Tab-separated table of C-alpha atoms in Angstrom:
chain	number	residue	atom	x	y	z
A	261	MET	CA	-14.935	32.590	13.596
A	262	THR	CA	-13.059	32.329	10.427
A	263	ASN	CA	-14.724	30.819	7.539
A	264	ILE	CA	-12.773	29.076	4.761
A	265	LYS	CA	-13.874	27.171	1.555
A	266	THR	CA	-11.805	24.617	-0.150
A	267	ASN	CA	-12.264	21.887	-2.799
A	268	ILE	CA	-10.399	19.301	-0.720
A	269	CYS	CA	-9.853	19.026	3.131
A	270	ILE	CA	-7.747	16.395	4.290
A	271	VAL	CA	-7.199	15.260	7.850
A	272	GLY	CA	-3.725	14.108	8.361
A	273	GLY	CA	-0.598	15.401	6.943
A	274	GLY	CA	1.518	12.320	7.223
A	275	ILE	CA	3.215	10.450	4.203
A	276	VAL	CA	-0.239	9.619	2.349
A	277	GLY	CA	-1.737	12.909	3.439
A	278	SER	CA	1.108	14.876	2.046
A	279	PHE	CA	1.142	12.826	-1.016
A	280	LEU	CA	-2.520	13.269	-1.693
A	281	ALA	CA	-2.454	16.901	-1.024
A	282	SER	CA	0.408	17.559	-3.419
A	283	GLU	CA	-1.185	15.280	-6.194
A	284	LEU	CA	-4.744	17.109	-6.036
A	285	ALA	CA	-3.030	20.487	-5.771
A	286	ASN	CA	-1.034	19.621	-8.971
A	287	LYS	CA	-4.606	19.084	-10.534
A	288	GLY	CA	-5.550	22.653	-9.855
A	289	LEU	CA	-7.671	22.012	-6.759
A	290	SER	CA	-7.536	23.977	-3.531
A	291	VAL	CA	-6.489	21.821	-0.603
A	292	LEU	CA	-6.624	22.481	3.149
A	293	ILE	CA	-4.672	20.066	5.547
A	294	ILE	CA	-5.659	19.696	9.360
A	295	GLU	CA	-2.831	18.094	11.166
A	296	VAL	CA	-2.738	17.574	14.878
A	297	PRO	CA	0.026	19.683	16.779
A	298	SER	CA	3.256	17.802	16.817
A	299	ARG	CA	3.573	14.907	19.392
A	300	GLN	CA	0.032	15.621	20.704
A	301	ALA	CA	-1.952	12.335	20.217
A	302	PRO	CA	-5.732	13.192	20.193
A	303	PHE	CA	-6.692	9.729	21.466
A	304	SER	CA	-5.174	7.044	23.397
A	305	VAL	CA	-4.640	3.366	22.591
A	306	LEU	CA	-5.331	0.394	24.931
A	307	SER	CA	-4.660	-3.107	24.240
A	308	ASN	CA	-5.215	-6.609	25.578
A	309	GLY	CA	-3.116	-9.446	24.811
A	310	VAL	CA	-0.386	-7.739	22.873
A	311	ASN	CA	1.255	-4.596	23.665
A	312	ILE	CA	0.450	-1.844	21.282
A	313	ASP	CA	2.966	1.129	21.425
A	314	GLN	CA	1.416	4.259	19.974
A	315	ASP	CA	4.769	5.789	19.795
A	316	VAL	CA	5.006	4.202	16.251
A	317	ASN	CA	2.721	6.881	15.154
A	318	MET	CA	4.760	10.036	14.550
A	319	PHE	CA	2.457	13.135	14.434
A	320	GLY	CA	3.274	16.305	12.608
A	321	LEU	CA	3.629	16.870	8.837
A	322	GLY	CA	5.386	13.965	7.042
A	323	GLY	CA	4.424	11.519	9.997
A	324	ASN	CA	6.490	8.428	9.772
A	325	GLU	CA	8.356	9.374	6.620
A	326	SER	CA	11.551	8.580	8.388
A	327	VAL	CA	10.542	5.173	9.169
A	328	TRP	CA	7.878	3.620	7.189
A	329	SER	CA	8.708	5.014	3.686
A	330	GLN	CA	12.256	3.554	3.904
A	331	LEU	CA	11.684	-0.104	3.112
A	332	THR	CA	9.740	-1.237	-0.019
A	333	SER	CA	8.327	-4.465	-1.215
A	334	PHE	CA	5.498	-5.435	-3.550
A	335	LEU	CA	2.683	-8.157	-4.103
A	336	SER	CA	3.179	-10.788	-6.685
A	337	SER	CA	0.401	-11.383	-9.248
A	338	GLN	CA	-0.269	-14.508	-7.454
A	339	GLU	CA	-0.780	-12.955	-4.191
A	340	TRP	CA	-3.067	-10.353	-5.822
A	341	ASP	CA	-5.329	-12.966	-7.506
A	342	TYR	CA	-5.705	-14.491	-4.138
A	343	TYR	CA	-6.804	-11.108	-2.547
A	344	LYS	CA	-8.844	-10.061	-5.538
A	345	LYS	CA	-10.871	-13.470	-5.378
A	346	LYS	CA	-11.268	-13.329	-1.586
A	347	PHE	CA	-12.506	-9.635	-1.198
A	348	ASP	CA	-14.135	-9.479	-4.873
A	349	LEU	CA	-11.765	-6.370	-5.574
A	350	ASN	CA	-12.550	-4.347	-8.562
A	351	MET	CA	-8.951	-3.727	-9.532
A	352	THR	CA	-6.541	-5.771	-11.760
A	353	TYR	CA	-2.829	-6.349	-11.257
A	354	GLU	CA	-2.163	-4.359	-14.350
A	355	ASP	CA	-3.852	-1.564	-12.493
A	356	ILE	CA	-1.806	-1.706	-9.623
A	357	GLU	CA	1.456	-1.863	-11.706
A	358	ARG	CA	0.222	1.282	-13.390
A	359	TYR	CA	-0.277	3.178	-10.205
A	360	ALA	CA	3.079	1.802	-8.804
A	361	LYS	CA	4.813	3.263	-11.784
A	362	ALA	CA	3.099	6.639	-10.943
A	363	VAL	CA	4.240	6.567	-7.359
A	364	GLN	CA	7.655	5.389	-8.201
A	365	PRO	CA	9.154	9.051	-8.750
A	366	TYR	CA	8.476	9.762	-4.887
A	367	GLY	CA	11.864	8.031	-3.980
A	368	PHE	CA	10.942	4.423	-4.882
A	369	CYS	CA	13.117	2.076	-6.871
A	370	ALA	CA	12.080	0.798	-10.271
A	371	LEU	CA	9.073	-1.592	-10.194
A	372	ASP	CA	10.973	-4.126	-12.388
A	373	PHE	CA	13.831	-4.333	-9.892
A	374	LEU	CA	11.525	-4.538	-6.806
A	375	THR	CA	9.479	-7.413	-8.465
A	376	GLU	CA	12.432	-9.267	-9.797
A	377	SER	CA	11.904	-12.870	-8.723
A	378	LEU	CA	14.371	-15.834	-8.422
A	379	ASP	CA	13.397	-19.380	-9.105
A	380	LEU	CA	15.382	-21.645	-6.622
A	381	ASN	CA	13.022	-24.785	-7.030
A	382	LEU	CA	12.086	-24.328	-3.337
A	383	LYS	CA	9.437	-27.025	-2.044
A	384	SER	CA	6.281	-26.457	0.165
A	385	GLN	CA	5.121	-23.352	-1.976
A	386	LEU	CA	8.182	-21.221	-0.728
A	387	LYS	CA	8.979	-18.058	-2.580
A	388	LEU	CA	11.374	-15.214	-2.494
A	389	LYS	CA	10.275	-11.648	-1.945
A	390	LYS	CA	12.619	-8.602	-2.384
A	391	PHE	CA	12.745	-5.850	0.176
A	392	VAL	CA	14.635	-2.685	-1.042
A	393	LYS	CA	15.903	0.229	1.093
A	394	ARG	CA	15.729	3.542	-0.525
A	395	LYS	CA	18.802	5.183	-1.936
A	396	SER	CA	18.060	8.333	0.169
A	397	GLN	CA	15.435	9.640	2.423
A	398	PHE	CA	12.291	11.052	0.660
A	399	LEU	CA	10.693	13.914	2.756
A	400	PHE	CA	7.089	13.672	1.756
A	401	SER	CA	6.547	16.830	3.995
A	402	ASP	CA	8.449	18.841	1.478
A	403	LEU	CA	5.918	18.338	-1.108
A	404	LEU	CA	3.827	20.810	1.054
A	405	LYS	CA	6.232	23.504	1.155
A	406	LYS	CA	5.433	26.967	-0.923
A	407	ARG	CA	2.339	25.640	-2.443
A	408	LYS	CA	-0.174	28.300	-3.054
A	409	ASN	CA	-3.205	26.250	-3.293
A	410	ILE	CA	-2.314	24.176	-0.065
A	411	LYS	CA	-3.165	25.634	3.237
A	412	ILE	CA	-2.010	23.994	6.488
A	413	PHE	CA	-3.521	24.116	9.885
A	414	HIS	CA	-2.179	22.392	13.230
A	415	SER	CA	-5.192	21.777	15.337
A	416	VAL	CA	-7.579	18.983	16.708
A	417	ILE	CA	-11.076	18.579	15.059
A	418	ASP	CA	-13.995	19.895	17.053
A	419	PHE	CA	-16.999	18.995	14.816
A	420	ILE	CA	-17.909	17.453	11.359
A	421	ASP	CA	-21.273	18.035	9.689
A	422	SER	CA	-21.604	15.601	6.908
A	423	ARG	CA	-24.811	16.932	5.508
A	424	LYS	CA	-23.763	20.707	5.274
A	425	LYS	CA	-20.208	19.441	4.572
A	426	ILE	CA	-18.311	21.622	6.992
A	427	ILE	CA	-15.650	20.871	9.734
A	428	LYS	CA	-14.798	22.969	12.599
A	429	PHE	CA	-11.450	23.057	14.550
A	430	GLY	CA	-9.395	25.118	16.698
A	431	ASN	CA	-11.993	25.490	19.591
A	432	GLY	CA	-14.441	26.822	17.132
A	433	LYS	CA	-12.107	29.396	15.737
A	434	TYR	CA	-12.102	27.756	12.392
A	435	GLN	CA	-15.019	26.551	9.973
A	436	ILE	CA	-14.202	24.986	6.777
A	437	SER	CA	-16.600	24.385	3.931
A	438	PHE	CA	-15.429	21.454	1.661
A	439	ASP	CA	-16.583	19.823	-1.607
A	440	CYS	CA	-14.693	16.499	-0.531
A	441	LEU	CA	-13.278	15.347	2.964
A	442	CYS	CA	-10.451	12.825	2.867
A	443	PHE	CA	-9.068	11.022	6.048
A	444	ALA	CA	-5.505	10.336	5.851
A	445	ALA	CA	-4.802	9.920	9.548
A	446	GLY	CA	-3.407	6.533	9.561
A	447	GLY	CA	-5.111	2.973	10.477
A	448	LEU	CA	-5.874	4.101	13.872
A	449	GLY	CA	-6.273	7.792	13.398
A	450	ASN	CA	-8.975	7.314	10.484
A	451	TYR	CA	-10.842	4.742	12.575
A	452	TYR	CA	-11.026	7.017	15.546
A	453	ILE	CA	-12.227	10.187	13.552
A	454	ILE	CA	-14.811	8.378	11.472
A	455	ASN	CA	-16.311	6.748	14.770
A	456	LYS	CA	-16.185	9.867	16.763
A	457	PHE	CA	-17.663	12.251	14.092
A	458	LEU	CA	-19.249	10.067	11.376
A	459	PRO	CA	-20.353	6.771	13.099
A	460	ASP	CA	-23.040	6.311	10.463
A	461	LEU	CA	-20.256	5.329	7.971
A	462	ILE	CA	-19.058	2.460	10.255
A	463	LYS	CA	-20.742	-0.821	10.678
A	464	LYS	CA	-23.019	-0.958	13.999
A	465	ASN	CA	-20.861	-3.286	15.956
A	466	LYS	CA	-19.348	-3.257	19.355
A	467	LYS	CA	-16.031	-4.482	18.017
A	468	HIS	CA	-14.653	-4.113	14.531
A	469	THR	CA	-11.752	-5.830	12.570
A	470	ILE	CA	-8.164	-4.677	12.296
A	471	LYS	CA	-5.222	-6.456	10.689
A	472	LEU	CA	-1.946	-6.275	12.488
A	473	HIS	CA	1.793	-7.154	11.853
A	474	PHE	CA	4.158	-8.636	14.580
A	475	LYS	CA	7.643	-9.811	14.371
A	476	GLU	CA	9.931	-11.713	16.782
A	477	PHE	CA	13.092	-13.847	16.736
A	478	VAL	CA	11.997	-17.482	17.002
A	479	GLY	CA	15.122	-19.764	16.298
A	480	ILE	CA	18.567	-20.436	14.868
A	481	TYR	CA	18.847	-22.465	11.714
A	482	ASN	CA	21.474	-24.197	9.389
A	483	LEU	CA	21.194	-23.581	5.876
A	484	ASN	CA	24.400	-25.162	4.700
A	485	ASP	CA	22.717	-27.791	2.810
A	486	ASN	CA	20.964	-25.302	0.533
A	487	PRO	CA	23.964	-23.400	-0.954
A	488	ASN	CA	21.710	-21.615	-3.679
A	489	LEU	CA	19.450	-20.250	-0.999
A	490	VAL	CA	22.452	-19.066	1.214
A	491	LYS	CA	23.849	-17.182	-1.603
A	492	GLU	CA	20.680	-14.974	-1.709
A	493	LEU	CA	19.966	-14.399	1.949
A	494	GLY	CA	21.173	-11.311	4.028
A	495	TRP	CA	21.591	-7.812	2.904
A	496	LYS	CA	22.976	-7.042	-0.595
A	497	LYS	CA	23.696	-4.196	-2.713
A	498	GLU	CA	22.957	-3.584	-6.257
A	499	ASN	CA	22.197	-0.383	-8.431
A	500	GLY	CA	23.036	1.705	-5.348
A	501	VAL	CA	20.497	0.450	-3.012
A	502	ASP	CA	20.485	-1.994	-0.260
A	503	TYR	CA	17.967	-5.097	-0.341
A	504	TYR	CA	17.350	-8.637	1.080
A	505	TYR	CA	14.958	-11.551	0.197
A	506	GLY	CA	12.381	-12.846	2.606
A	507	LEU	CA	10.741	-16.225	2.095
A	508	TYR	CA	6.867	-16.608	2.340
A	509	LYS	CA	4.514	-19.383	1.261
A	510	SER	CA	2.613	-18.515	-1.728
A	511	PRO	CA	-1.418	-18.817	-1.783
A	512	ASP	CA	-2.679	-22.308	-1.831
A	513	ASN	CA	-5.347	-22.159	-4.548
A	514	LEU	CA	-6.669	-25.508	-3.585
A	515	GLU	CA	-7.001	-24.801	-0.012
A	516	ASN	CA	-8.131	-21.218	-0.805
A	517	SER	CA	-5.796	-20.014	2.146
A	518	PHE	CA	-3.003	-17.684	2.532
A	519	ASP	CA	-1.254	-17.124	5.742
A	520	GLU	CA	0.613	-13.741	4.771
A	521	ASP	CA	3.752	-14.362	7.171
A	522	LEU	CA	7.326	-13.777	6.055
A	523	PHE	CA	10.499	-15.477	7.104
A	524	GLN	CA	13.523	-13.333	7.289
A	525	PHE	CA	16.904	-15.502	7.844
A	526	LEU	CA	19.494	-13.223	9.106
A	527	PRO	CA	23.145	-14.492	8.722
A	528	LEU	CA	25.003	-15.134	12.333
A	529	ARG	CA	28.613	-14.762	12.691
A	530	TRP	CA	30.148	-16.966	15.538
A	531	TYR	CA	30.222	-14.094	17.939
A	532	GLU	CA	26.766	-12.601	17.188
A	533	ASN	CA	23.852	-13.427	19.652
A	534	LYS	CA	19.932	-12.773	19.672
A	535	GLY	CA	20.567	-9.416	21.429
A	536	PHE	CA	23.090	-8.189	19.045
A	537	ILE	CA	21.017	-9.053	15.974
A	538	TYR	CA	18.122	-7.152	17.648
A	539	ILE	CA	20.132	-4.117	18.018
A	540	LYS	CA	21.731	-4.360	14.607
A	541	ASN	CA	18.019	-4.955	12.895
A	542	THR	CA	16.695	-1.997	14.996
A	543	ILE	CA	19.354	0.731	14.171
A	544	TRP	CA	21.910	-0.501	11.622
A	545	HIS	CA	20.175	0.472	8.328
A	546	LYS	CA	18.697	3.701	9.704
A	547	PRO	CA	20.423	7.067	9.346
A	548	MET	CA	21.857	8.455	12.774
A	549	TYR	CA	19.616	11.625	12.372
A	550	ASP	CA	16.543	9.607	12.072
A	551	LEU	CA	17.391	7.711	15.215
A	552	ILE	CA	18.062	10.757	17.186
A	553	SER	CA	14.854	12.400	15.935
A	554	VAL	CA	12.554	9.361	16.801
A	555	LEU	CA	14.212	9.142	20.383
A	556	LYS	CA	13.748	12.856	21.153
A	557	SER	CA	10.184	12.665	19.818
A	558	LYS	CA	9.538	9.733	22.045
A	559	ILE	CA	11.122	11.344	25.207
A	560	TYR	CA	9.173	14.589	24.706
A	561	SER	CA	5.887	12.803	24.331
A	562	ASN	CA	6.225	10.493	27.390
A	563	LYS	CA	8.712	12.356	29.627
A	564	LEU	CA	10.292	10.089	32.090
A	565	SER	CA	7.795	7.128	31.505
A	566	PHE	CA	9.588	6.665	28.332
A	567	PHE	CA	12.477	5.094	30.270
A	568	LEU	CA	10.034	2.608	31.969
A	569	ASN	CA	8.596	1.613	28.504
A	570	PRO	CA	8.663	-2.079	27.993
A	571	SER	CA	10.184	-1.669	24.407
A	572	PHE	CA	12.699	0.672	25.699
A	573	LEU	CA	13.626	-1.666	28.643
A	574	PHE	CA	13.884	-4.653	26.284
A	575	PHE	CA	16.270	-2.454	23.896
A	576	LEU	CA	18.658	-1.822	27.049
A	577	LYS	CA	18.547	-5.517	27.984
A	578	SER	CA	19.400	-6.568	24.443
A	579	LEU	CA	22.198	-3.959	24.490
A	580	PHE	CA	23.693	-5.295	27.746
A	581	LEU	CA	23.606	-8.679	26.690
A	582	SER	CA	25.141	-8.005	23.216
A	583	LEU	CA	28.068	-5.714	24.485
A	584	PRO	CA	30.774	-8.752	24.001
A	585	SER	CA	29.379	-9.203	20.537
A	586	ILE	CA	29.661	-5.381	19.695
A	587	ILE	CA	33.104	-5.106	20.945
A	588	ILE	CA	34.312	-8.267	18.896
A	589	HIS	CA	32.477	-6.892	16.027
A	590	PHE	CA	34.415	-3.559	15.835
A	591	ILE	CA	37.541	-5.443	16.359
A	592	TYR	CA	36.924	-7.276	13.251
A	593	LYS	CA	36.000	-3.914	11.432
A	594	LEU	CA	39.163	-2.409	12.689
A	595	PHE	CA	41.419	-4.979	11.333
A	596	ASN	CA	39.429	-5.654	8.348
A	597	LEU	CA	38.834	-9.427	9.516
A	598	LYS	CA	36.101	-11.680	8.120
A	599	ALA	CA	34.104	-14.013	10.338
A	600	LYS	CA	32.367	-17.111	8.930
A	601	LEU	CA	28.739	-16.993	8.359
A	602	SER	CA	27.791	-20.457	9.812
A	603	LYS	CA	24.147	-20.136	10.867
A	604	TYR	CA	21.078	-18.086	10.678
A	605	ILE	CA	18.507	-16.581	12.974
A	606	LEU	CA	14.795	-16.453	11.792
A	607	LEU	CA	12.943	-13.049	12.294
A	608	TYR	CA	9.388	-14.284	11.833
A	609	HIS	CA	6.956	-11.660	10.534
A	610	HIS	CA	3.455	-12.697	11.548
A	611	ALA	CA	0.114	-11.129	10.020
A	612	ALA	CA	-2.812	-11.296	12.372
A	613	GLU	CA	-6.527	-10.312	12.650
A	614	SER	CA	-7.823	-8.688	15.831
A	615	THR	CA	-10.741	-6.675	17.193
A	616	ILE	CA	-10.759	-3.034	17.697
A	617	LYS	CA	-13.501	-0.760	19.117
A	618	TYR	CA	-13.674	2.961	19.966
A	619	ASP	CA	-14.896	3.862	23.500
A	620	GLU	CA	-16.462	7.241	23.492
A	621	ASP	CA	-16.235	7.772	27.413
A	622	SER	CA	-12.686	7.270	27.603
A	623	ASN	CA	-11.834	8.702	24.091
A	624	SER	CA	-9.728	5.773	23.313
A	625	ILE	CA	-9.487	2.827	21.021
A	626	MET	CA	-9.163	-0.762	22.292
A	627	ILE	CA	-7.229	-3.410	20.378
A	628	ASP	CA	-7.996	-6.965	21.789
A	629	SER	CA	-5.504	-9.525	20.217
A	630	ASP	CA	-4.536	-12.926	21.419
A	631	LYS	CA	-0.604	-13.352	21.299
A	632	PRO	CA	0.418	-14.984	18.153
A	633	PHE	CA	0.930	-18.719	18.238
A	634	ILE	CA	3.554	-20.641	15.991
A	635	ASN	CA	3.204	-24.063	15.326
A	636	LYS	CA	6.943	-25.321	15.446
A	637	LYS	CA	6.196	-28.664	14.133
A	638	SER	CA	4.397	-27.257	11.027
A	639	LEU	CA	6.987	-24.576	10.566
A	640	ASN	CA	10.094	-26.702	10.675
A	641	LYS	CA	8.581	-29.316	8.446
A	642	VAL	CA	8.243	-26.659	5.708
A	643	PHE	CA	11.887	-25.741	6.118
A	644	LYS	CA	13.249	-29.172	6.560
A	645	SER	CA	11.835	-30.081	3.004
A	646	ASN	CA	14.016	-27.200	1.844
A	647	ASN	CA	17.142	-28.509	3.661
A	648	ILE	CA	16.725	-25.767	6.259
A	649	GLU	CA	17.550	-27.381	9.723
A	650	CYS	CA	16.508	-26.099	12.928
A	651	LYS	CA	19.266	-25.849	15.522
A	652	VAL	CA	17.717	-23.933	18.319
A	653	PHE	CA	13.925	-22.980	18.678
A	654	PHE	CA	13.447	-20.447	21.306
A	655	LYS	CA	11.107	-21.411	24.264
A	656	ASP	CA	9.386	-18.122	24.765
A	657	PHE	CA	8.067	-15.537	22.130
A	658	ASP	CA	7.211	-11.810	23.102
A	659	PHE	CA	5.852	-10.601	19.745
A	660	LYS	CA	6.647	-6.879	19.588
A	661	ASP	CA	6.365	-3.967	17.208
A	662	ALA	CA	2.644	-4.577	16.522
A	663	ASN	CA	1.955	-2.057	13.808
A	664	HIS	CA	0.722	-1.266	10.162
A	665	PHE	CA	-2.809	-1.122	11.655
A	666	CYS	CA	-4.618	-2.140	8.347
A	667	SER	CA	-8.067	-2.363	7.296
A	668	THR	CA	-9.723	-0.406	9.910
A	669	THR	CA	-11.978	1.351	7.671
A	670	TYR	CA	-12.116	-0.873	4.563
A	671	LEU	CA	-13.502	-3.925	6.633
A	672	ASN	CA	-15.805	-1.941	8.891
A	673	SER	CA	-17.175	0.604	6.266
A	674	THR	CA	-20.930	0.594	5.464
A	675	ASN	CA	-20.276	1.458	1.813
A	676	PRO	CA	-21.260	-1.540	-0.507
A	677	LYS	CA	-19.016	-0.540	-3.163
A	678	LYS	CA	-15.671	-0.434	-1.274
A	679	ASN	CA	-14.193	-3.294	-3.232
A	680	SER	CA	-13.392	-0.611	-5.979
A	681	LEU	CA	-10.665	0.294	-3.571
A	682	ASP	CA	-10.669	4.077	-4.281
A	683	GLY	CA	-11.194	4.811	-0.515
A	684	GLN	CA	-14.861	5.957	-0.946
A	685	ILE	CA	-16.691	5.360	2.504
A	686	ASP	CA	-19.976	7.086	1.753
A	687	LEU	CA	-22.593	6.570	-1.066
A	688	GLU	CA	-22.290	10.267	-2.531
A	689	GLY	CA	-18.618	10.447	-2.905
A	690	ASP	CA	-18.027	13.253	-0.445
A	691	PHE	CA	-15.866	11.146	2.124
A	692	TYR	CA	-12.779	9.136	1.667
A	693	ALA	CA	-10.398	7.250	3.822
A	694	VAL	CA	-6.856	6.501	2.475
A	695	GLY	CA	-3.744	4.779	3.761
A	696	THR	CA	-3.288	1.463	5.603
A	697	SER	CA	-6.912	1.810	6.821
A	698	ALA	CA	-8.077	1.347	3.231
A	699	LEU	CA	-6.196	-1.761	2.563
A	700	PRO	CA	-8.394	-5.090	2.750
A	701	PHE	CA	-5.363	-7.099	3.918
A	702	VAL	CA	-2.080	-6.525	5.775
A	703	SER	CA	0.021	-8.751	3.432
A	704	ASN	CA	3.560	-9.518	3.978
A	705	THR	CA	4.957	-6.447	2.303
A	706	ASN	CA	5.660	-2.966	4.018
A	707	PRO	CA	2.232	-1.384	3.170
A	708	THR	CA	3.275	2.194	2.618
A	709	PHE	CA	4.122	1.921	-1.166
A	710	LEU	CA	0.913	-0.209	-1.699
A	711	ALA	CA	-1.159	2.402	0.156
A	712	LEU	CA	0.205	5.078	-2.067
A	713	CYS	CA	-0.891	2.944	-4.959
A	714	PHE	CA	-4.443	2.853	-3.845
A	715	THR	CA	-4.369	6.541	-3.110
A	716	MET	CA	-3.655	7.170	-6.754
A	717	LYS	CA	-7.076	5.692	-7.565
A	718	THR	CA	-8.667	7.749	-4.967
A	719	ILE	CA	-6.951	10.960	-6.672
A	720	GLU	CA	-8.328	9.878	-10.051
A	721	LYS	CA	-11.764	9.471	-8.487
A	722	ILE	CA	-11.750	12.800	-6.730
A	723	HIS	CA	-10.437	14.656	-9.757
A	724	TYR	CA	-12.895	13.152	-12.212
A	725	ALA	CA	-16.010	13.815	-10.045
A	726	LYS	CA	-14.555	17.468	-9.628
A	727	SER	CA	-14.110	17.845	-13.477
A	728	LYS	CA	-17.863	16.740	-13.962
A	729	THR	CA	-19.323	19.178	-11.658
A	730	GLU	CA	-17.579	21.954	-13.204
A	731	ILE	CA	-18.799	21.117	-16.938
């Protein structure tokens, strides 16, 4: 057996794990990363109610860096005040802004541009939120290259001894002694590892809580009576980046409620249908290299079963139904013609709370979630007050793309001081969970940027603790 000693051991080398390792190494600490072999999931995910496609989790260094790090949004101070009060969080909005500016150099746009708001005098508490696409892809895995104080191993964990602070992997070939162990294996990965190896750090319930994000096209709308809003919707370009505005209902302080949902109105040309918009929204704003890489990874992982996957079959169905639209679209592009934007399709982003549990016998995670319900009457009442008229409300919804997997360690941790948001999951400060699992909420933002902001506080906490022990 090979024995190795390190200051920091990180389980997971995805976006957050790579970022965490790089920042701690910059502070002079020795770091060791354990990442599962590429495309080898150490556990299975079962679901009831809504299909959960584990293929959204890309294993290997960098993880989902080609997907989830590409689109950025941020919380407003009003949203943060709501979360701060609800979860009794020990962090100010000014703290988050400070962390956000520290994370910005990792390929994100300026915070001032990201949080720039427009006041269109919308009613029913509707607000605009900006979503910005990066200028270029930032590879977090590059942060790990040629780093003398970062060691990387590709293996599955065998055993963790919390008292002796050792971790074994590689079928007993390696034993690591650490000062601090950080879990950065994603919302599902962190939940799985802690339940399997450190169950005392999780509440003793059969089922725990997970926050999820779903999305689906729900209807076609006319916004012609609200020209100011029409002018701001759809993809735009400024300062060399693409961005769009989504609509959301701000927190209701009187009712003390916030549904976290987001309404993305996508402009429709006369020849575009639902299938065409789905294809366009899926692939249009992604580099071809990324699309090919994701496709190759899924085929490699699932072999022939990939082609029977419901998500892939839905993609093929949408592609077939949208062929006339695609042909007309390229004719317009070829002859530089312009088609009038006469209506909008609503892509509804829904935040939901579900239950999750770990089953030791099957080595799997089970997510139990009811299909999201949309109150058509209530929704259209909000829109109508803003001169947004529903033309067609689709009859059947099949909410897809359940992802983000937030709050799995935060909401289920036994640590009474978790509201400090430093990711600590034990009382002594030897174990931390970072990333989406450490977020108390799912929110209506892409959580990657926010998760990195919270990870900055984890880095400060670990570095401060390590500095004190060396004095």
